[in-house]
CSV table of C-alpha atoms in Angstrom, one decimal:
chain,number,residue,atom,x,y,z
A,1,UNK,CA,20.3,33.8,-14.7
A,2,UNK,CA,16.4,32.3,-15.5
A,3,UNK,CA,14.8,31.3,-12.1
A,4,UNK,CA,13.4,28.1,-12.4
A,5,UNK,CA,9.2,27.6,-12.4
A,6,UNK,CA,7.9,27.7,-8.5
A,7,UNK,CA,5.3,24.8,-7.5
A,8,UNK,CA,2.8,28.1,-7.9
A,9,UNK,CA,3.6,29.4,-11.2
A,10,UNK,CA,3.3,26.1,-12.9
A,11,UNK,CA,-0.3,25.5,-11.7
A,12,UNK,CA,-0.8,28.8,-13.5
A,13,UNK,CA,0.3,28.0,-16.6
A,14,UNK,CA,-1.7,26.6,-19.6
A,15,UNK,CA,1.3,23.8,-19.6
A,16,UNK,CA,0.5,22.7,-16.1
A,17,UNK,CA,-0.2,19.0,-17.2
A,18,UNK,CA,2.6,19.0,-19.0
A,19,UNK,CA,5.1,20.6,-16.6
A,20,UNK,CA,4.0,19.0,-13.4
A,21,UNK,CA,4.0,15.2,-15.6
A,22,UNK,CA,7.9,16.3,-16.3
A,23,UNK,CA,8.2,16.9,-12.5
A,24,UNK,CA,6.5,13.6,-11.2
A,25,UNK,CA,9.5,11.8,-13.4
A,26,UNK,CA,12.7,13.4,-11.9
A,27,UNK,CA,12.9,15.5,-15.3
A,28,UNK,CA,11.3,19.4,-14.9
A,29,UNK,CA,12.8,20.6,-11.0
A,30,UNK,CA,11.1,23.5,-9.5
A,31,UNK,CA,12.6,26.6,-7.5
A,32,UNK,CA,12.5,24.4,-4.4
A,33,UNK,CA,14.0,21.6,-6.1
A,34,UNK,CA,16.4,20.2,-2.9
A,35,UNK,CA,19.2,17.9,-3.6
A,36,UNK,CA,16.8,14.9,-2.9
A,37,UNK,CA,15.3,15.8,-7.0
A,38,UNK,CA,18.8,15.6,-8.3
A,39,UNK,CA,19.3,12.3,-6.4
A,40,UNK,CA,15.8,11.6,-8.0
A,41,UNK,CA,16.7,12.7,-11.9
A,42,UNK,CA,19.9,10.8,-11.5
A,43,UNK,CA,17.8,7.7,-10.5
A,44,UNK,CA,15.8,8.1,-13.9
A,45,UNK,CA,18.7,8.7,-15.7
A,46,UNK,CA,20.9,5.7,-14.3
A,47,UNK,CA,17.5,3.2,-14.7
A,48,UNK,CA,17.6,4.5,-18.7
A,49,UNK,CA,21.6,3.9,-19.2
A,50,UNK,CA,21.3,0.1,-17.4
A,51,UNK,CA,18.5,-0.8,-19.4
A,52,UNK,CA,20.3,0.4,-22.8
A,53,UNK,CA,23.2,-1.5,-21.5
A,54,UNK,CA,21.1,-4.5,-21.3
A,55,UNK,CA,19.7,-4.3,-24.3
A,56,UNK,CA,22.7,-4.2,-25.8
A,57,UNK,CA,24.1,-7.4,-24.2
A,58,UNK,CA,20.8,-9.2,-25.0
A,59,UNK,CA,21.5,-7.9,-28.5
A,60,UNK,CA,24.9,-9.5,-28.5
A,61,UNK,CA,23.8,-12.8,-27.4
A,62,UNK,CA,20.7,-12.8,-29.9
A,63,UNK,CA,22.6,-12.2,-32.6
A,64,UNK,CA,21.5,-14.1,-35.7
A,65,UNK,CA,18.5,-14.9,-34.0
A,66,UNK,CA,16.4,-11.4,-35.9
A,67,UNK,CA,12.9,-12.2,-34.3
A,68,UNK,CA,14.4,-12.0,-31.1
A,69,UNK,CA,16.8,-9.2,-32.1
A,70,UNK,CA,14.1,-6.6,-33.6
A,71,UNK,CA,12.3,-7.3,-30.5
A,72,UNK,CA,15.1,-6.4,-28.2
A,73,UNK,CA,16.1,-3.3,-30.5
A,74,UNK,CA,12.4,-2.0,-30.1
A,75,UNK,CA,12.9,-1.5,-26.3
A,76,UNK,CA,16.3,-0.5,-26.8
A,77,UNK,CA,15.2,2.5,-29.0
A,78,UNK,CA,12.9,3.5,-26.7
A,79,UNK,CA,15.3,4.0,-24.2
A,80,UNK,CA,18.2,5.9,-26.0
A,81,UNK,CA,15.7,8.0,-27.2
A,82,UNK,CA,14.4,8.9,-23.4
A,83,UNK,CA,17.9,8.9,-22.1
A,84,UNK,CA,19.3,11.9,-25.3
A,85,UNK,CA,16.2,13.9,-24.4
A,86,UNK,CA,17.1,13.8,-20.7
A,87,UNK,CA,20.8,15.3,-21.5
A,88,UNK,CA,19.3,18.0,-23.8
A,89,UNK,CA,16.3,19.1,-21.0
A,90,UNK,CA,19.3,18.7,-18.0
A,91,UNK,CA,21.8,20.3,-20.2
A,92,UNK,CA,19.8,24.0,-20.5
A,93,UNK,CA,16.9,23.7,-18.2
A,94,UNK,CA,16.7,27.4,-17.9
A,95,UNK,CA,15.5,27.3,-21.5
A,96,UNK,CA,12.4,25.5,-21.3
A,97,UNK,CA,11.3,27.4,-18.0
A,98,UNK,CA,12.1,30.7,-20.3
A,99,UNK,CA,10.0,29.0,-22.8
A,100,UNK,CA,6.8,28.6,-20.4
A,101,UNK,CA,6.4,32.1,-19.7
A,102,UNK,CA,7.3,33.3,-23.0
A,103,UNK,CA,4.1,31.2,-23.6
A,104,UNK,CA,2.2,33.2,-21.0
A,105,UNK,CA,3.5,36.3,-22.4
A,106,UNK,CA,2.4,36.1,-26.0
A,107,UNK,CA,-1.6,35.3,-24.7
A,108,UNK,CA,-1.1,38.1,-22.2
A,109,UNK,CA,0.3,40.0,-25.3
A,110,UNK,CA,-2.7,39.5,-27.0
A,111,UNK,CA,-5.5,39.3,-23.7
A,112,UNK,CA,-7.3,42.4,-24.1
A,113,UNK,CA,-8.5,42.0,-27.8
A,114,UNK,CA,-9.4,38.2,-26.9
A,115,UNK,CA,-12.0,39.7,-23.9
A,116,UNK,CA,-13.2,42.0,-26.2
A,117,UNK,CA,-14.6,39.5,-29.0
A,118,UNK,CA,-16.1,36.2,-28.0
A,119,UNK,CA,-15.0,34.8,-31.5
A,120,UNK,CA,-11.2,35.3,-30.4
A,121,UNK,CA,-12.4,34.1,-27.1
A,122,UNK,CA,-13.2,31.1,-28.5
A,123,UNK,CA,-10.1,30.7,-30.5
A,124,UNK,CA,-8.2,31.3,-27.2
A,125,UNK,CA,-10.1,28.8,-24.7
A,126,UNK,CA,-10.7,26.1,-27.7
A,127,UNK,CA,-6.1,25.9,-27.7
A,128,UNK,CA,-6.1,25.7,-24.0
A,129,UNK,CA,-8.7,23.1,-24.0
A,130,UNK,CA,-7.1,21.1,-27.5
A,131,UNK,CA,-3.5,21.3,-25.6
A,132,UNK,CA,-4.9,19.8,-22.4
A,133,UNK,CA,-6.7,16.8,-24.4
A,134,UNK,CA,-3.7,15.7,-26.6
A,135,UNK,CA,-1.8,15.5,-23.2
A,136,UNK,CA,-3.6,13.7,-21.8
A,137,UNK,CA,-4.7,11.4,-23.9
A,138,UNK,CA,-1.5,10.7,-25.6
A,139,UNK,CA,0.1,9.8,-22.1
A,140,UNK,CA,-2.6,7.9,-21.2
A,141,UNK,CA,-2.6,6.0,-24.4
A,142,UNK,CA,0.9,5.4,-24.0
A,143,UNK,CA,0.7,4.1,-20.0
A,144,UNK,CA,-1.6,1.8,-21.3
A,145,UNK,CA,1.0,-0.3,-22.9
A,146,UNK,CA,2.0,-1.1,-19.7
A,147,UNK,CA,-0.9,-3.6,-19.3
A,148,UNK,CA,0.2,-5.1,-22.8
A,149,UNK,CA,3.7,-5.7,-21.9
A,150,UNK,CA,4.0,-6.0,-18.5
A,151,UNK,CA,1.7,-9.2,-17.9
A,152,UNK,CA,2.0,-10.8,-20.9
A,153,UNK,CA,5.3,-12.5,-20.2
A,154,UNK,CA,3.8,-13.9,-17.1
A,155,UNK,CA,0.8,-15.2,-18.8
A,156,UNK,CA,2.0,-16.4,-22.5
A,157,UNK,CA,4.8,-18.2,-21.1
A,158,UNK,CA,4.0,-19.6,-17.7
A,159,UNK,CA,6.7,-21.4,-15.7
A,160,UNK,CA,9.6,-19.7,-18.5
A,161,UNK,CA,11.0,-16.8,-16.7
A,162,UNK,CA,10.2,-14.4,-19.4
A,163,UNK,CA,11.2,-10.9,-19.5
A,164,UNK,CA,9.1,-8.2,-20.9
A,165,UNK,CA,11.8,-6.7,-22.9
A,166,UNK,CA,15.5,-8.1,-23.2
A,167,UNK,CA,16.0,-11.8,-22.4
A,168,UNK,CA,19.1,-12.6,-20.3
A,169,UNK,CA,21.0,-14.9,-22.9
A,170,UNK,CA,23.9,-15.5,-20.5
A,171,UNK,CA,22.1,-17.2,-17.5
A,172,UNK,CA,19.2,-18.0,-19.1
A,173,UNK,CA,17.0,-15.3,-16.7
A,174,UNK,CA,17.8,-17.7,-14.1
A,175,UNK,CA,19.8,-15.0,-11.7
A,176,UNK,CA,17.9,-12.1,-10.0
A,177,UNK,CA,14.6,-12.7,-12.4
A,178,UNK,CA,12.3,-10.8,-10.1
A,179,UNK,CA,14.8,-8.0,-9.9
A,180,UNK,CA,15.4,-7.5,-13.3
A,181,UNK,CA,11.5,-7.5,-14.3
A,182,UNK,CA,10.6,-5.2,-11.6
A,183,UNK,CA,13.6,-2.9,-13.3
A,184,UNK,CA,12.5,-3.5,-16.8
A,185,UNK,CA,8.9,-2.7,-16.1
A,186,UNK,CA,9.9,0.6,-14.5
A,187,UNK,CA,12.5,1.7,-16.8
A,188,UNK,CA,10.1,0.8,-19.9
A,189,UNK,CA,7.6,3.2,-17.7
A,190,UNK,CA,9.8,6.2,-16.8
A,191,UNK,CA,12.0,6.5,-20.5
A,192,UNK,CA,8.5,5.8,-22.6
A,193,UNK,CA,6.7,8.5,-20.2
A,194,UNK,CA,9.3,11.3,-20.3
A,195,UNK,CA,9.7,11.1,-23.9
A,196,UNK,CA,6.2,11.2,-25.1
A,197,UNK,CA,6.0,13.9,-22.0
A,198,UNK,CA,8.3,16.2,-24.1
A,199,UNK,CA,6.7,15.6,-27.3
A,200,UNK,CA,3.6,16.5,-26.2
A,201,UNK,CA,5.0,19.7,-24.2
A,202,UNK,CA,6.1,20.5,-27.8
A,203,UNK,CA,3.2,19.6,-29.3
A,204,UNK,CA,0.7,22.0,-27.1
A,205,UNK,CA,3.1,24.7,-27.4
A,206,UNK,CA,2.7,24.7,-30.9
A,207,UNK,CA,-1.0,24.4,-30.7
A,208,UNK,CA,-0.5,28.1,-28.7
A,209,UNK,CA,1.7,29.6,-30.7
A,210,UNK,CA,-0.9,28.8,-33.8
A,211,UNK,CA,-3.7,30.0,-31.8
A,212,UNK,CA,-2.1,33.5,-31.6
A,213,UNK,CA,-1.5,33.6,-34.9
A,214,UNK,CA,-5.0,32.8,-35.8
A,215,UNK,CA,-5.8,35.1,-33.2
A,216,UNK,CA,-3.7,37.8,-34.8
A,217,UNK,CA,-4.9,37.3,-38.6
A,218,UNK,CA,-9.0,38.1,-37.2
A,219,UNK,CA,-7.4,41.1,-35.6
A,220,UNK,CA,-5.9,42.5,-38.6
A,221,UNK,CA,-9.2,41.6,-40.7
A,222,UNK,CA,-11.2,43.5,-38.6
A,223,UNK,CA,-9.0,46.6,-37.6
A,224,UNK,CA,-11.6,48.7,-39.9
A,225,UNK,CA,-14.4,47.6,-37.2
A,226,UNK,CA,-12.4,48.2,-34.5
A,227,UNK,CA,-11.5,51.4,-35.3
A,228,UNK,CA,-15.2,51.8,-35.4
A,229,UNK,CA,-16.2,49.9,-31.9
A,230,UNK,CA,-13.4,52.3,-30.0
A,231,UNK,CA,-15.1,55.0,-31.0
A,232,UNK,CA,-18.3,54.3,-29.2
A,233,UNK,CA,-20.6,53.3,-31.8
A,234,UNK,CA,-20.8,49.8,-33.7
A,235,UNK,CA,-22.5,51.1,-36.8
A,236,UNK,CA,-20.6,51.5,-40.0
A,237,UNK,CA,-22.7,54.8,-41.0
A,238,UNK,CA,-20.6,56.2,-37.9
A,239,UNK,CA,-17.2,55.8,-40.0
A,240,UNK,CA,-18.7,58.5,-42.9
A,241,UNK,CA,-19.3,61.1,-39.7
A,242,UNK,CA,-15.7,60.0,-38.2
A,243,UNK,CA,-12.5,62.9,-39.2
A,244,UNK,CA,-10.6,61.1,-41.7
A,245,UNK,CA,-7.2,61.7,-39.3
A,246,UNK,CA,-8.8,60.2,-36.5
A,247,UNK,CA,-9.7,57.1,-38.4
A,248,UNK,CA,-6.5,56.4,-40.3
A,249,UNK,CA,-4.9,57.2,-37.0
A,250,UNK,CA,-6.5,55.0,-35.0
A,251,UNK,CA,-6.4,52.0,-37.4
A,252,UNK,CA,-2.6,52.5,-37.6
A,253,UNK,CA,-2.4,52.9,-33.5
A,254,UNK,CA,-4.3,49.4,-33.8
A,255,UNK,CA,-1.9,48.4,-36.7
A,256,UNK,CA,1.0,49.1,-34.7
A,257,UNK,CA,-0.4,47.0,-31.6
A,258,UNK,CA,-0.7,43.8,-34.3
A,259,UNK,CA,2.4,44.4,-35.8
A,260,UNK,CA,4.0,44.2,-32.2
A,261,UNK,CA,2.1,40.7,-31.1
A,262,UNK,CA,3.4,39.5,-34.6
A,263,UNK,CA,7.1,40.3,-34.0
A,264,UNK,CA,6.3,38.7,-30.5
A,265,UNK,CA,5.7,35.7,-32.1
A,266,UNK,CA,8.4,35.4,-34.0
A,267,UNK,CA,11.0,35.6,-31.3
A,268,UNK,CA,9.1,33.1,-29.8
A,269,UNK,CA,9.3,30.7,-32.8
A,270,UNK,CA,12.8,31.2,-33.5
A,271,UNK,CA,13.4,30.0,-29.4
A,272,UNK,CA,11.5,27.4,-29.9
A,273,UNK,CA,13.3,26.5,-33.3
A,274,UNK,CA,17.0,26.3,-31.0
A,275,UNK,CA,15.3,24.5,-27.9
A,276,UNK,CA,12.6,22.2,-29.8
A,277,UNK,CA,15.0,21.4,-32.5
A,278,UNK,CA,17.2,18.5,-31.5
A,279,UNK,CA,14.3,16.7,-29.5
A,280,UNK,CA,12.4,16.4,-32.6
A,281,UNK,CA,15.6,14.9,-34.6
A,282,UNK,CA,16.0,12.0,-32.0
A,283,UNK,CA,12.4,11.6,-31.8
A,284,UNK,CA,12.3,11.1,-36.0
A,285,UNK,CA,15.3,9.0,-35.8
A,286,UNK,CA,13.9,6.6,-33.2
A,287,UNK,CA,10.3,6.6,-35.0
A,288,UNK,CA,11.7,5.5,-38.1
A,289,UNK,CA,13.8,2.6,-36.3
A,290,UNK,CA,10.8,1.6,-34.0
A,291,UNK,CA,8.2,1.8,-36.3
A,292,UNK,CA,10.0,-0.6,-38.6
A,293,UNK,CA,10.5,-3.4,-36.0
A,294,UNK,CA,7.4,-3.3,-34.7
A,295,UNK,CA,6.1,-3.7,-38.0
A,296,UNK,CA,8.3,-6.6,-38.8
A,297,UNK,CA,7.8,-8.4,-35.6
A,298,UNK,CA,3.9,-7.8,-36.1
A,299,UNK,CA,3.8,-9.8,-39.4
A,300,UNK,CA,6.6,-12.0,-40.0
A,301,UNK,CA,6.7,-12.6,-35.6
A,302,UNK,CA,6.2,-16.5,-34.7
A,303,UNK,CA,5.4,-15.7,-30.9
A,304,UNK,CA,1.9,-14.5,-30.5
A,305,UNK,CA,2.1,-13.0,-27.9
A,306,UNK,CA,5.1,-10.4,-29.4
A,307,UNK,CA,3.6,-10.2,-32.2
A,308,UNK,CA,0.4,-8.7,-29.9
A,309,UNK,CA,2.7,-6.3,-28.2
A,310,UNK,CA,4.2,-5.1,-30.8
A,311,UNK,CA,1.1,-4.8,-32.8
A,312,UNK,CA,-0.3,-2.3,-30.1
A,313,UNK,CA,2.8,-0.5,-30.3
A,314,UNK,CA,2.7,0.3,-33.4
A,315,UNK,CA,0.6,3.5,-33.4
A,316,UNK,CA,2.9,5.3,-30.7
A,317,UNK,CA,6.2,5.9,-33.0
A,318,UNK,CA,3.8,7.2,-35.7
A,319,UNK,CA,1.9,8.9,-33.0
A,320,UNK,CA,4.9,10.9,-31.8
A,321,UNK,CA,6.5,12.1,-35.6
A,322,UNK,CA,2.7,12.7,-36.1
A,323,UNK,CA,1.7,15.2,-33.0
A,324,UNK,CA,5.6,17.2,-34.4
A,325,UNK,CA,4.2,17.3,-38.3
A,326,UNK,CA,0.5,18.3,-37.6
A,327,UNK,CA,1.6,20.6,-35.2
A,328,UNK,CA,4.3,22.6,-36.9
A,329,UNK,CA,2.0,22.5,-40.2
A,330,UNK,CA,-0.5,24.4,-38.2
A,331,UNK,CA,1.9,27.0,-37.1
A,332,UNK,CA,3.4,27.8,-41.0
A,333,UNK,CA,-0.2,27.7,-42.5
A,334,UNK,CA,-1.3,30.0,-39.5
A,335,UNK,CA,2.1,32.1,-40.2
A,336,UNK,CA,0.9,32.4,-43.9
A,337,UNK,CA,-2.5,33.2,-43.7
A,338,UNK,CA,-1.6,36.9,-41.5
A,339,UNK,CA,0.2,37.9,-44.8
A,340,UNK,CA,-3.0,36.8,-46.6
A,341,UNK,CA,-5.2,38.7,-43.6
A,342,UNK,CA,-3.0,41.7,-44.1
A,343,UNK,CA,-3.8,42.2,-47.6
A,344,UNK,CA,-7.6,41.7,-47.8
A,345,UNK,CA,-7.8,44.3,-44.4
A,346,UNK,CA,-9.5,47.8,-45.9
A,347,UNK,CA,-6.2,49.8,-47.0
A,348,UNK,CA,-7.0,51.0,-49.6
A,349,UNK,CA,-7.9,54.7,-48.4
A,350,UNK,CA,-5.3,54.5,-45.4
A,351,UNK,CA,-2.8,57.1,-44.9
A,352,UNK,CA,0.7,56.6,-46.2
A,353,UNK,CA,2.1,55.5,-43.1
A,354,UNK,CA,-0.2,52.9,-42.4
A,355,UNK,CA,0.3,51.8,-46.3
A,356,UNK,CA,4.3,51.5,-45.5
A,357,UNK,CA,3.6,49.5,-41.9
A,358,UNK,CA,0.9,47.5,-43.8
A,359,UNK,CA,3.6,46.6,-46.5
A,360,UNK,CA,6.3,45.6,-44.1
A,361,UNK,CA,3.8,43.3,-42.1
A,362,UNK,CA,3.1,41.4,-45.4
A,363,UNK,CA,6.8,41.2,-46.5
A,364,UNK,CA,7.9,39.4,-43.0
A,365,UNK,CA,5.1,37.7,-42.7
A,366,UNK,CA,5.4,35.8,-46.3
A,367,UNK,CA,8.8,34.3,-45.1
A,368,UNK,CA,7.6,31.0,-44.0
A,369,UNK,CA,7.3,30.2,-40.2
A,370,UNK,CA,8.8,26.5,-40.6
A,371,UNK,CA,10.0,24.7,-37.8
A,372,UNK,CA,12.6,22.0,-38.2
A,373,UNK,CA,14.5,18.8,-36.4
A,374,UNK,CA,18.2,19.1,-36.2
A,375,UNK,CA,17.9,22.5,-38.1
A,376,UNK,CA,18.3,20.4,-41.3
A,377,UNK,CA,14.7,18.1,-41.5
A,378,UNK,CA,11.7,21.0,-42.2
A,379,UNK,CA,8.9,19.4,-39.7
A,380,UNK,CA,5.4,19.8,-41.9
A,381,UNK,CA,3.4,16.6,-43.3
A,382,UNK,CA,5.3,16.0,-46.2
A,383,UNK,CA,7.8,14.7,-43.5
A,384,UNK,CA,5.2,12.6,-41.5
A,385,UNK,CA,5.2,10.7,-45.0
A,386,UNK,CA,8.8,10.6,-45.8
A,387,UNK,CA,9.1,9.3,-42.8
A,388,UNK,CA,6.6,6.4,-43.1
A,389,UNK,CA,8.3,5.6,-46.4
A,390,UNK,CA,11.3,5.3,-44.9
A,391,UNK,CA,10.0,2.8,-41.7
A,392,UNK,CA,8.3,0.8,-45.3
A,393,UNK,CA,11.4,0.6,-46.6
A,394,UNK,CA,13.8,-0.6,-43.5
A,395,UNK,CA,10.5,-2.9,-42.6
A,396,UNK,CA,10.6,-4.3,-46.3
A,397,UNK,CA,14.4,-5.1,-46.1
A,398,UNK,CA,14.5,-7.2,-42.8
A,399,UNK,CA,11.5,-9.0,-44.6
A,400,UNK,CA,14.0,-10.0,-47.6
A,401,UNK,CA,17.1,-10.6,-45.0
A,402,UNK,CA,14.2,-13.1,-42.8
A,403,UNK,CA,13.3,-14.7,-45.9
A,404,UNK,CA,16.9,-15.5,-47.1
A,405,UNK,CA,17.5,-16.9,-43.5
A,406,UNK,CA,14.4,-19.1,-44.0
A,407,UNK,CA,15.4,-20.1,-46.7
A,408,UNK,CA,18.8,-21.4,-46.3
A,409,UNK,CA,18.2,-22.8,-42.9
A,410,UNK,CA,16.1,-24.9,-44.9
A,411,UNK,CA,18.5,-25.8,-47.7
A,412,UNK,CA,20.9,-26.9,-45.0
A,413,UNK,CA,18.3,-29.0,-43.0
């Protein structure tokens, strides 16, 4: 059984934003978690479901009606895609808090050579500092929307009883108006937050995970060096003096210790793979479908003011598929490149062991490192663009379908 992350080993960890942004929501619990969180996570959960549900109603009544309908189906996306990311975190939470200090593992893994050399230094500190930035600003980016959406209904339509998100078609938002913006505003908050909260959480791991592997590749480049700073003396005239044994030992020993972190890693990624996997998939799905109403509503929209919100929107579904693509790309190319560093290390006059161990390393690590959604979708930037076609092309056939309906509401007028 996997002990959930304490209050004090979450502050230690590189994914402490992430982690403790998870927590503030009802999502991540902690080894103290009482049943006042659960009471708390099923609160998130049950805000998600009744906003999905009214969504769907509002749907129902708006039918026909595809401006107000592609507006509805925006927020409505947003939501389901919160609400399946909920299940799969509650379903195995276990497996994310094994994933955390898996994370802490591989850079402990990999610690001593990163003191050692201030280049790998830098390569360690810049990922910590990279993961902490995207975090942040993507969340904050995405909070921002709130003072898009949330006044705007108040402002654009004065004296209407608007809703930010799903009109109530049945009563005409004439029962319990105050109560049901103050729900939309928060659900719209808590679903939007947790989802981009995971995707980011993925996201910096990645970032790590490439780190090490770039990490990994300088290591194997400069084993000859190495071999030649253990022994006490930076110069490359000492390697000449050096017993041929000792050297060729030594750079295997060191060999050995990469080979190691290297396996490591790919333990890690193939975790990651099973845990990251079906997050990703809903988060593709729910891009494509957002990204295309929020297209549609910002060009052929009548209302301004929608037209506004959704323009501002806009960037976060591609945002999301993005910070998955660029992030997973970096991991394979980083995966590729320690083949690559393998080869152009000085083997040429290494014992036969070190030859075979050498050869092995290459072999595994030319099997591509590729990360994919639903095990079925590889996640690289050829998909960021498949993906965009595909918004284009849902976007470009609700512009025909408006069009038509323009077009014989004015043949019957």
């Amino acid at each position: 059984m996997i002990k959930p992350l304490s209050w004090t080993e979450s502050g230690q960890s590189v994914l402490k934003l992430n982690i403790r942004h998870l927590w503030l929501l009802g999502v991540w619990p902690m080894d103290d978690s009482s049943s006042v969180f659960k009471l708390y996570t099923g609160f998130t959960f049950a805000v998600g479901v009744w906003s999905v549900a009214e969504c769907l109603l509002a749907v129902y009544f708006s039918w026909g009606h595809i401006e107000e309908t592609t507006l509805v189906l925006i927020f409505t996306s947003t939501c389901s895609c919160g609400i399946i990311k909920i299940v799969f975190f509650v379903r195995n939470p276990q497996s994310y808090s094994l994933m955390v200090r898996e994370v802490a593992g591989l850079m402990a893994l990999q610690n001593g050579a990163s003191s050692k050399d201030p280049a790998l230094a830098a390569i360690l500190h810049d990922s910590h500092k990279h993961a902490f930035r995207i975090t942040r600003g993507m969340l904050l980016f995405m909070f921002s929307q709130c003072f898009i959406w949330y006044p705007i209904p108040i402002a654009a339509h004065a004296g209407e009883r608007r809703l930010p998100f799903s009109q109530h078609g049945w009563d005409n938002n004439s029962n319990f108006y105050e109560l049901s913006y103050t729900l939309q505003c928060v659900s719209g908050l808590y679903m939007s937050q947790i989802s981009f909260g995971l995707d980011c959480l993925f996201a910096s791991i990645m970032i790590l995970v490439a780190a090490q592997l770039k990490i990994l590749r300088r290591r194997i480049l400069k084993l000859h060096k190495e071999v030649i700073s253990a022994d006490g003396n930076d110069s490359f005239c000492r390697w000449a003096q050096m017993p041929a044994d000792k050297c060729y030992d030594n750079m295997y020993e060191r060999l050995c210790l990469c080979i190691d972190s290297h396996q490591n890693i790919l333990r890690f990624v193939k975790h990651l793979q099973v845990t990251m996997s079906p997050i990703a998939m809903t988060q593709f799905a729910s891009s494509v479908v957002i990204a295309c109403m929020a297209l549609f509503q910002s060009t052929y929209g009548e209302d301004i003011s929608a037209a506004l919100k959704c323009a501002s929107y806009l960037p976060i579904p591609g945002g999301q598929v993005y910070l998955y693509c660029w992030a997973a790309n970096s991991v394979t190319e980083n995966g590729e490149s320690v083949s690559t560093a393998a080869y152009s290390c000085p083997w040429v006059e290494c014992s036969a062991r070190f030859k075979h161990a050498l050869r092995i390393l290459i072999v595994r690590a030319q099997k591509p490192l590729v990360l994919t959604a639903g095990h079925l979708y590889p996640i690289n930037r050829g998909a960021f663009l498949s993906l965009l076609n595909a918004s284009y092309s849902y976007y470009a056939l609700l512009g025909q379908i408006n069009k038509r309906q323009m077009k014989d509401s004015a043949q019957g007028s």
